[in-house]
Coordinates of C-alpha atoms and ligand atoms in Angstrom, one line a residue:
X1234 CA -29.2 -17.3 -25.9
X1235 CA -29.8 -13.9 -23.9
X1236 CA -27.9 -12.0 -22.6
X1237 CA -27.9 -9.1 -20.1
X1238 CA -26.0 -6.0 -20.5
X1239 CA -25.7 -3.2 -17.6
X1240 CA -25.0 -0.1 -18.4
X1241 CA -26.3 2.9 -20.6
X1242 CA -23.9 5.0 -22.8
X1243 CA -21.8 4.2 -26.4
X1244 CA -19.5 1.5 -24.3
X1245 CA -23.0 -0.7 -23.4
X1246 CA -24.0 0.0 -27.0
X1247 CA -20.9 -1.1 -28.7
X1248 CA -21.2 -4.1 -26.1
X1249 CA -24.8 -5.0 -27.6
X1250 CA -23.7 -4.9 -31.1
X1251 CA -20.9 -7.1 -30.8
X1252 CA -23.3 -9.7 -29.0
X1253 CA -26.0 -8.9 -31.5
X1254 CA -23.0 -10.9 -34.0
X1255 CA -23.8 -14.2 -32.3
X1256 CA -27.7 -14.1 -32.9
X1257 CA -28.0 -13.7 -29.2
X1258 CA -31.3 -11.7 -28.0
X1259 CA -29.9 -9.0 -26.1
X1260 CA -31.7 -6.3 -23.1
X1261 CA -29.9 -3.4 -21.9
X1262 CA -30.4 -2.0 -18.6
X1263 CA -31.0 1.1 -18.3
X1264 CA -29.5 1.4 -21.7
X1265 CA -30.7 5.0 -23.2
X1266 CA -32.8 6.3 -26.2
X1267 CA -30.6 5.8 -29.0
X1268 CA -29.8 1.8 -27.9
X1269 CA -33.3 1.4 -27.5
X1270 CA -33.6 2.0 -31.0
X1271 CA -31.9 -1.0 -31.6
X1272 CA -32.4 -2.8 -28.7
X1273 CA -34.3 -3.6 -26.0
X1274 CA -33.6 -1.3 -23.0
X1275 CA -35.5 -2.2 -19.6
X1276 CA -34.9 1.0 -17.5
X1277 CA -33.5 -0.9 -13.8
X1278 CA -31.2 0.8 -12.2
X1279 CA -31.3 -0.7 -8.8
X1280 CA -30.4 -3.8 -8.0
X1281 CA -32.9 -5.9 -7.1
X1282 CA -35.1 -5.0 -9.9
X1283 CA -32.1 -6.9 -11.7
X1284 CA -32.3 -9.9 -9.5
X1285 CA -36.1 -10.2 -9.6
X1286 CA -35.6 -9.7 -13.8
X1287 CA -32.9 -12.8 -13.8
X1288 CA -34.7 -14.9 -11.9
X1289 CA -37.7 -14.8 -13.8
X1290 CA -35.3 -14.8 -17.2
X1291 CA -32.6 -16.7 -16.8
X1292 CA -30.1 -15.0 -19.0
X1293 CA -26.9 -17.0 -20.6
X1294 CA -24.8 -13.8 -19.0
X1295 CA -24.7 -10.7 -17.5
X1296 CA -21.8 -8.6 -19.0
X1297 CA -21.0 -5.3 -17.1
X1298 CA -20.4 -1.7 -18.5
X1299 CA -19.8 0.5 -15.6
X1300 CA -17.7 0.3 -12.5
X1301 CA -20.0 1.9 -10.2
X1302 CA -22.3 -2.1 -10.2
X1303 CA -18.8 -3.6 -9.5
X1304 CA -17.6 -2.0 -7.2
X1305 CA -21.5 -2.1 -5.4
X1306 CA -21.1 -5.9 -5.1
X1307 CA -23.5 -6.8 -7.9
X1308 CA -21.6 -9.4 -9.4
X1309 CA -21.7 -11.0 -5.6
X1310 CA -25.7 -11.3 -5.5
X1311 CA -26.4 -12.1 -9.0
X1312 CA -23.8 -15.4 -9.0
X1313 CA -25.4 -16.4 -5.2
X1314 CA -28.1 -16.6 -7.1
X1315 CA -26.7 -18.5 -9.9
X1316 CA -26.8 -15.6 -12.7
X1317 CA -23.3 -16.2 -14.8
X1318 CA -21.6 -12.8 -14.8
X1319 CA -19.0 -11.3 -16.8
X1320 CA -17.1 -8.9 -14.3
X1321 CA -15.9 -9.1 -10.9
X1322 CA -17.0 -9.2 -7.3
X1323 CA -16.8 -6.2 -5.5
X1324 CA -13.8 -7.6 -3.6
X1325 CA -11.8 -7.8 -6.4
X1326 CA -13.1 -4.5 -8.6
X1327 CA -11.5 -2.7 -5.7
X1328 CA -8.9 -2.7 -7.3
X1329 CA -10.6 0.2 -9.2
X1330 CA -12.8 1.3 -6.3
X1331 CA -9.9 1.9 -4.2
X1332 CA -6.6 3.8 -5.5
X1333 CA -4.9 3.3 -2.1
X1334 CA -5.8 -1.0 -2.0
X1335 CA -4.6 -0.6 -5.9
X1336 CA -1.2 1.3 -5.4
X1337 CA -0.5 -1.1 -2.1
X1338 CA -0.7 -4.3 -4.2
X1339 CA 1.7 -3.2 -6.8
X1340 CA 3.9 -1.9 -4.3
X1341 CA 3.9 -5.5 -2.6
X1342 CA 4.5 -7.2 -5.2
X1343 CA 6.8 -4.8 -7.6
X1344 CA 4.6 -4.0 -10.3
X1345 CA 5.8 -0.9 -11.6
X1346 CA 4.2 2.1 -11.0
X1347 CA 4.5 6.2 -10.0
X1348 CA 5.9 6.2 -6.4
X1349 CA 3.2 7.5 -3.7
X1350 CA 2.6 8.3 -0.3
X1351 CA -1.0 7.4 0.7
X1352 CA -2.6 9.7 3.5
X1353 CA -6.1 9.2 5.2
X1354 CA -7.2 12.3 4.6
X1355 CA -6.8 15.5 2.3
X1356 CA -5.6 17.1 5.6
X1357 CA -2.5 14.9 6.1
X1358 CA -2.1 15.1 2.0
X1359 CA -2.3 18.9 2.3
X1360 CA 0.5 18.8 5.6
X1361 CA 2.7 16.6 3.7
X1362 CA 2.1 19.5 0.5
X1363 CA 3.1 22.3 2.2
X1364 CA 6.5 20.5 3.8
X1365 CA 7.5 19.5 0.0
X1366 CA 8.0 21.3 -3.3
X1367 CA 8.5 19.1 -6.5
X1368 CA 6.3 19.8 -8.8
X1369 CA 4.4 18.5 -11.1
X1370 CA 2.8 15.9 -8.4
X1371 CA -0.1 14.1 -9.3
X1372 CA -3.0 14.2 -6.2
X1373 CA -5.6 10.9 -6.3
X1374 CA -9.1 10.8 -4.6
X1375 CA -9.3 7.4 -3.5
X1376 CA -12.7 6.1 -4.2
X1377 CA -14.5 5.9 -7.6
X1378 CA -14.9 9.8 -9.1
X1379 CA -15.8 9.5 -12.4
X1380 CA -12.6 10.6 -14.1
X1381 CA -13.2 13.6 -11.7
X1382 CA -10.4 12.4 -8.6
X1383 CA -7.2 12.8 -10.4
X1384 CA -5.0 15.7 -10.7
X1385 CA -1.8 17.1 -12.3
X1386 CA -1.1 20.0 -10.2
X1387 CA 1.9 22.7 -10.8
X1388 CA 2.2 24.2 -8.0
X1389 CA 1.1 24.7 -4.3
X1390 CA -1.8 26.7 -4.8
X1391 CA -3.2 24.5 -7.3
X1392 CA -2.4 21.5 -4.7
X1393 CA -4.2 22.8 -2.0
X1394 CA -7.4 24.3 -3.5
X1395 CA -7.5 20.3 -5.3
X1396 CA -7.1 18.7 -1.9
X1397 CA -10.1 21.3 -0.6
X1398 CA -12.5 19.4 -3.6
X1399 CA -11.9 15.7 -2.4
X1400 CA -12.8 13.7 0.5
X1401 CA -11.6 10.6 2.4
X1402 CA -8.5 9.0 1.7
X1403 CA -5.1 10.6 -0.7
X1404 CA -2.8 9.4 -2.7
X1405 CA 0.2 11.6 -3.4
X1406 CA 2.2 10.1 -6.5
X1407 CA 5.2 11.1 -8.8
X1408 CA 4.5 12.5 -12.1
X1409 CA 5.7 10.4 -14.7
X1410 CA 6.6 11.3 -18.3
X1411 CA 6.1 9.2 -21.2
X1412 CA 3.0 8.5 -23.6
X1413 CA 0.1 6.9 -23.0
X1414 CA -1.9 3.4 -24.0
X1415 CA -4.0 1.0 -22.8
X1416 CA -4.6 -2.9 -22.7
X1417 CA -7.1 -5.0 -21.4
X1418 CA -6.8 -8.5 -19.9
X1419 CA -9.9 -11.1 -20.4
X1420 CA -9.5 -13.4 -17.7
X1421 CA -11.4 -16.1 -15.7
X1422 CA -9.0 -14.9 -12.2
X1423 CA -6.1 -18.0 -13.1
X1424 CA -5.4 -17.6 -16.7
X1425 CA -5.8 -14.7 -19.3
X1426 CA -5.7 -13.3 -22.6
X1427 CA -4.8 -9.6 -24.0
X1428 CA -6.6 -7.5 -26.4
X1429 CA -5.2 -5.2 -28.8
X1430 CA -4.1 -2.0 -27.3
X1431 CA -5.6 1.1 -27.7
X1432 CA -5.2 5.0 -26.8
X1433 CA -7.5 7.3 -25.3
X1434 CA -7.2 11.0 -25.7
X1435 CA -8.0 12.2 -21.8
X1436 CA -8.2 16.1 -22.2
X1437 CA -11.2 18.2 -23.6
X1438 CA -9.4 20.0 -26.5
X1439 CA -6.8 20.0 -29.4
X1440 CA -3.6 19.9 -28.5
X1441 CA -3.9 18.0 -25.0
X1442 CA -5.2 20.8 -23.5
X1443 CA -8.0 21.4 -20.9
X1444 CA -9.6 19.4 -17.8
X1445 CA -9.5 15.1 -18.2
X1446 CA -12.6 13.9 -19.3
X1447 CA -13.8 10.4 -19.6
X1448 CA -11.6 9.9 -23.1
X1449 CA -12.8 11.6 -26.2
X1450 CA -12.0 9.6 -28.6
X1451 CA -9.8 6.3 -28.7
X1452 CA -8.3 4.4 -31.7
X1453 CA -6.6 1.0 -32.2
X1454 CA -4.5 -0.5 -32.8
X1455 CA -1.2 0.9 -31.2
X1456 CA 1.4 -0.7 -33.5
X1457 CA 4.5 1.1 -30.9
X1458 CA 3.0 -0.4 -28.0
X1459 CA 3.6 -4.1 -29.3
X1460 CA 7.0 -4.3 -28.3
X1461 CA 5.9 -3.9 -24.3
X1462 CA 3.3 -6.3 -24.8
X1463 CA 5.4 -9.8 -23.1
X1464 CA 6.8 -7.3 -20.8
X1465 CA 3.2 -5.7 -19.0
X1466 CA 1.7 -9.3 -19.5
X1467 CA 4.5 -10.7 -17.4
X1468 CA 5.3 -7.8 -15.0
X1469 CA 1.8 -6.5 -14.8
X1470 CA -1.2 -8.6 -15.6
X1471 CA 0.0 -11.9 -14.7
X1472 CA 1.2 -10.9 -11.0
X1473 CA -1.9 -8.4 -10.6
X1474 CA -3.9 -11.5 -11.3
X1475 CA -2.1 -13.7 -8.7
X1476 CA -1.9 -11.0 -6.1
X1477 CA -6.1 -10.9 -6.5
X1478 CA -6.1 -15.1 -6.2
X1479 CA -3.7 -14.6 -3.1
X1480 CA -6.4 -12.2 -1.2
X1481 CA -9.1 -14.8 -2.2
X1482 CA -10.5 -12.4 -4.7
X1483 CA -9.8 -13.5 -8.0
X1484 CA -10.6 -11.3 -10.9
X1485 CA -12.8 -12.5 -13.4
X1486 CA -14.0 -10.5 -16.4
X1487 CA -11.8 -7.6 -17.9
X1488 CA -9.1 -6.0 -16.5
X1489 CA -8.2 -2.7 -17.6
X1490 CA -4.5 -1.2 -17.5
X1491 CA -3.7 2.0 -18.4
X1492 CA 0.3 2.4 -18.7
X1493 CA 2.5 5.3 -19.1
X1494 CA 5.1 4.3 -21.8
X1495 CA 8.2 5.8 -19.8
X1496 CA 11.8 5.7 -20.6
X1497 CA 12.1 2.8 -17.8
X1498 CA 9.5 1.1 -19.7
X1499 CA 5.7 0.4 -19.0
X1500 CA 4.1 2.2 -15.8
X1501 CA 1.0 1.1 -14.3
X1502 CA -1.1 4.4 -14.1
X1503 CA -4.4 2.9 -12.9
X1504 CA -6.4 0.0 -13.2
X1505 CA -10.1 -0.2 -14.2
X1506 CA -12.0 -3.4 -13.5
X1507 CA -14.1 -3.2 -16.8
X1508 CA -13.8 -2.3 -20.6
X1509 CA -12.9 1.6 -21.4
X1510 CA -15.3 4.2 -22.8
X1511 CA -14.3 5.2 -25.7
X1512 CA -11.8 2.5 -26.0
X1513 CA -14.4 -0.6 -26.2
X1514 CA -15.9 1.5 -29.1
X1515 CA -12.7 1.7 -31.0
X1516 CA -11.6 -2.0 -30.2
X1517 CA -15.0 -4.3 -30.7
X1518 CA -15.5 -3.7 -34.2
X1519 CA -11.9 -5.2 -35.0
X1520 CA -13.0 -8.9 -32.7
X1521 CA -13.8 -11.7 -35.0
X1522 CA -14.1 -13.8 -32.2
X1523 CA -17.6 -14.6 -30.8
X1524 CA -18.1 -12.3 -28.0
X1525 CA -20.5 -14.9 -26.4
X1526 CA -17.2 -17.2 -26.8
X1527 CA -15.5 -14.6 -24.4
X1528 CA -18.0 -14.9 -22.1
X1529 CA -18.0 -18.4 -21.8
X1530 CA -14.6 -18.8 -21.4
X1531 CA -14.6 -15.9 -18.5
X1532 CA -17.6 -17.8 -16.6
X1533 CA -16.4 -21.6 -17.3
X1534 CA -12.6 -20.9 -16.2
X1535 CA -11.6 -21.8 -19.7
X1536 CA -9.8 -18.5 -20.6
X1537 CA -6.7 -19.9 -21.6
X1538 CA -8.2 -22.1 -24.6
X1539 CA -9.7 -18.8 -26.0
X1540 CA -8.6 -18.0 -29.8
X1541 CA -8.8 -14.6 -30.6
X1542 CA -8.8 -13.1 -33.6
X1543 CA -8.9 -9.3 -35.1
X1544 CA -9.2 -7.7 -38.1
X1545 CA -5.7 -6.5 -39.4
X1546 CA -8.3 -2.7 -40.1
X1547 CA -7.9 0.3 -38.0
X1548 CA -10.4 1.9 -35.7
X1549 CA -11.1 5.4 -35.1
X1550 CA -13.4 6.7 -32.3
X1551 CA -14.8 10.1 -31.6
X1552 CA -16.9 11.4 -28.9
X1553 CA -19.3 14.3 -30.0
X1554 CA -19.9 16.3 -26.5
X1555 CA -22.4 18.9 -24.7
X1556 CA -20.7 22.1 -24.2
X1557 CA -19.6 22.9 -20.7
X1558 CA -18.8 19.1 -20.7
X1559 CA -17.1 17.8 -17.9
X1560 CA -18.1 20.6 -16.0
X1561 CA -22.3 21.9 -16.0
X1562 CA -23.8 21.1 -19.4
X1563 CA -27.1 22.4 -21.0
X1564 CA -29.0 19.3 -22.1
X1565 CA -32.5 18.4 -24.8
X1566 CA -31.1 19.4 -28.1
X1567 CA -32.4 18.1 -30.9
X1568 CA -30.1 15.9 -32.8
X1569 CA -30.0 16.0 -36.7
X1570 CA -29.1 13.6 -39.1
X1571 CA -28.1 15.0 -42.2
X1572 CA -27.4 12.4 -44.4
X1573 CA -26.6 8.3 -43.9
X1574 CA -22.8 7.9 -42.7
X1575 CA -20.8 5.2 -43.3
X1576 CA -19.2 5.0 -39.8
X1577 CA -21.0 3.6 -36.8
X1578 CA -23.1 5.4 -33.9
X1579 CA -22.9 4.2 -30.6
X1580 CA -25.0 6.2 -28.5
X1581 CA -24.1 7.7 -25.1
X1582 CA -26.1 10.6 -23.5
X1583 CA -29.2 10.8 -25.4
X1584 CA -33.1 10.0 -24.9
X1585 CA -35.7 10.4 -27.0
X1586 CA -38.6 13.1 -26.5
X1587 CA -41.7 12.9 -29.0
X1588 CA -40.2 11.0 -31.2
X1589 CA -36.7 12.4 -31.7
X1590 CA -33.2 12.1 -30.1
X1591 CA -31.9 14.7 -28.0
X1592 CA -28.9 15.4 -25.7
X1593 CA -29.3 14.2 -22.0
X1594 CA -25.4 14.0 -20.7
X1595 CA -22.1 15.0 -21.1
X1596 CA -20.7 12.4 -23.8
X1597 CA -23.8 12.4 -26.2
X1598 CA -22.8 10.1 -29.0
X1599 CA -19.2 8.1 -30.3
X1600 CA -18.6 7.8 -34.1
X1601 CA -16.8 4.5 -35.0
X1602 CA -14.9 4.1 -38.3
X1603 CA -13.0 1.5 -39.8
X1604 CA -10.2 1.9 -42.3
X1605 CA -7.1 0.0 -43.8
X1606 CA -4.8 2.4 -41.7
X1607 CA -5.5 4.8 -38.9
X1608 CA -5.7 7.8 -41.8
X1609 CA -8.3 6.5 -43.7
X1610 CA -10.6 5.4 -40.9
X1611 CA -10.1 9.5 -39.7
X1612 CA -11.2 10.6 -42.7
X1613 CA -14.3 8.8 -42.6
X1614 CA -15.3 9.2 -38.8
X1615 CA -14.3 13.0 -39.8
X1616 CA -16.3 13.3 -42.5
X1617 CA -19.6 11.9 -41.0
X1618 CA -19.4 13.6 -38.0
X1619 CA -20.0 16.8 -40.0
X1620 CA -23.2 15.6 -40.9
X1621 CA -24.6 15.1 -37.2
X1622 CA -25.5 18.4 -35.6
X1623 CA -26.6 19.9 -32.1
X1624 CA -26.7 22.8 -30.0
X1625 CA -23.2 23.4 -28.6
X1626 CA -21.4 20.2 -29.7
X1627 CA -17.7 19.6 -29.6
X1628 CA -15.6 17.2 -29.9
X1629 CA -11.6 16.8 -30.8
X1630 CA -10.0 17.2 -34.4
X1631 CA -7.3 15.0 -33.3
X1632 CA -7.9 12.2 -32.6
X1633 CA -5.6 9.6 -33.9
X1634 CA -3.2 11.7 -35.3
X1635 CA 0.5 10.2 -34.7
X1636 CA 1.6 12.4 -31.3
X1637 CA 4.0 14.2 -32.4
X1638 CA 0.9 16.1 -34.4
X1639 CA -1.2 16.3 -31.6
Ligands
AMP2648 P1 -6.0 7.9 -13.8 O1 -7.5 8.0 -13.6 O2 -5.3 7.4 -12.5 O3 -5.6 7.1 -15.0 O4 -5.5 9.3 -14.1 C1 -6.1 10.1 -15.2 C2 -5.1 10.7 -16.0 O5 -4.2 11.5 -15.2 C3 -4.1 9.6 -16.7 O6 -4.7 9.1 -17.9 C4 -2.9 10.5 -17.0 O7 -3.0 11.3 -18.1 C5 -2.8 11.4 -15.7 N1 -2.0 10.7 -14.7 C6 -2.4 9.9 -13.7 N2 -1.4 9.5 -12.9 C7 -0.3 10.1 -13.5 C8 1.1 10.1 -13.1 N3 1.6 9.4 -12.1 N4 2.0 10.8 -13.9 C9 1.5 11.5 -15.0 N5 0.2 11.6 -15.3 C10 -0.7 10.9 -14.6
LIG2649 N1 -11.6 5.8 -21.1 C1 -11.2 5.7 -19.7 C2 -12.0 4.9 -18.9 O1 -12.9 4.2 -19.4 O2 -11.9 4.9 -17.7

């Protein structure tokens, strides 16, 4: 069994150790100096080098990490060539790629969701700004951004000078109060099956505060989001799924909500068309189930005969940062290992140079730790990451603390 993972941070290495389970051999690509420690990393990062590489190997499966691949139409060349993938076709990952395609399918076909207005261009967005005045409104690039095309603006001046950073088309949408979670769907585009839920913490600092980031940390599971779980499988995933079958596009692999918790119930706030990062750090160590199992059932069309099973343990994830991080970041410190940890390392933005590890992007490395309840797995991950050390690192001291302590 091989298989091929695409990707290279702490979601693509989280993804190779739950694979690793099964006994399968396992290539990441481009993968990154810390995975490569593990496992082998073949540094591709074009398309055809992937192709040529299948071809010649004929891996079981190629899971994707990333959107960017997706929404690229790699899935599309790899199965006309009779690769198996694990994610969707580009057709179908817009509804990532594209908040506009996204926010127009729940519309048609009442999934809830903010209420927008979706303009071609920032100058429309920026006509229709200055003609209204509720704030907080919520201003959406529409193509992929990196966590970098959404914001919460406060007032007019902080709308327009937004709108002046973004191209291409806008979505306008209502602010919507409530807390957050996510869930992910595993699906073979008719039937599918839900993971636990987990939370991401968006913002930079303590406290909420500061710019979004890509998630600093994540836990699982969310024991108050139970409750909505029949209720967003019904009135979410389920007619997401058949809107995508009805465009002939169905969505294969995983399918990522993120909700707002409101006091009308569960929003839709975006969709992703792949696992989270942090979440898939926080949620893979809890899967008993054979993740090669999942990937059979996502490529065969056998979804719905898929047992799952998790650990009844709790998961704590936190990201350790560069400084500066989202914004310009100094990279190539050296990082230090103190002592052995208990929790696990799943490593993001890191490479090695003569020998050791050093710091090469924004999210350098996710500590994972288990525990019988959400506090005891804090106090590990806490604990260890005191032992790991670089030049300007940061990360959040509250993660997974119950919100009304955050
Ligand atoms: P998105 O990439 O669309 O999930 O947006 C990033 C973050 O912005 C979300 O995780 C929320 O914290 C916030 N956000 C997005 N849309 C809304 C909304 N309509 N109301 C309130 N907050 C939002
Ligand atoms: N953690 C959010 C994301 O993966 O998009």
């Amino acid at each position: 069994m091989t298989v091929l993972i695409i990707g290279g941070g702490g979601r693509e290495h989280a993804l190779a150790a739950a694979i690793a389970k099964d006994g399968a051999q396992i290539i990441v690509a481009p993968g990154n100096g810390g995975i490569a420690r593990e496992f082998k990393c073949l540094p591709f990062t074009d398309l055809n080098e992937v192709l040529d590489w299948c071809l010649t190997n004929q891996p079981n499966f190629v899971v994707f990490g990333p959107e960017q691949p997706l929404a690229d139409g790699w899935v599309d060349v790899l199965e006309k060539a009779g690769v198996p993938c694990v994610g969707p076709t580009a057709q179908a990952a817009r509804i990532e790629s594209s908040k506009a395609f996204a926010k127009e399918l729940m519309a048609k076909n009442k999934i809830p969701t903010a209420s927008y207005e979706c303009f071609d261009n920032p100058q429309e967005a920026q006509r229709h700004i200055l003609s209204q005045a509720n704030y907080p409104i919520v201003i959406k690039a529409d193509g992929l951004a990196a966590g970098k095309g959404v914001a919460v603006v406060e007032n007019e001046a902080d709308a327009l000078s937004f709108l002046e950073s973004i191209s291409g088309k806008v979505v306008l949408e209502e602010f919507l109060v409530g807390w957050e979670t996510s869930l992910f769907a595993i699906t073979d585009g008719e039937n599918f099956q839900t993971t636990l839920f987990a939370r991401d913490h968006k913002r930079l600092n303590d406290g909420d505060q500061g710019p979004n980031t890509g998630g600093m940390g994540a836990f699982c599971p969310v024991p108050e989001a139970e409750k909505w779980r029949e209720e967003i499988e019904n009135n979410v995933i389920s007619p997401t799924l058949k809107a995508l079958r009805d465009l002939g596009s169905p969505f294969r692999g995983f399918l990522y909500c993120g909700l707002m918790i409101t006091e009308e119930g569960p929003k839709v706030l975006e969709y992703n068309c792949r696992l989270g990062d942090p979440e898939t750090q926080a949620l893979l160590p809890l899967l008993n189930t054979s993740f090669i199992e999942i990937c059979e059932a996502v490529t065969t069309g056998t979804v719905g005969g898929l047992k799952l099973d998790w650990s009844d343990q709790s998961s704590v994830c936190v990201i350790m940062s560069s400084q500066g991080y989202p914004g310009s970041f100094n990279t190539g410190h050296h990082l230090d290992f103190s002592r052995e940890i208990q929790s696990l390392i799943r490593f993001g933005g890191v490479k090695e140079e003569a020998g050791r590890l050093v710091s090469s992007g924004g999210r350098v490395l996710s500590l994972v730790a288990l525990g019988d309840n959400l506090a005891e797995a804090r106090e590990k991950v806490y604990g260890d990451l005191e032992t790991i050390d670089f030049s300007g690192k940061h990360f959040r001291k509250d993660i997974a603390l119950p919100r009304n302590q955050i």
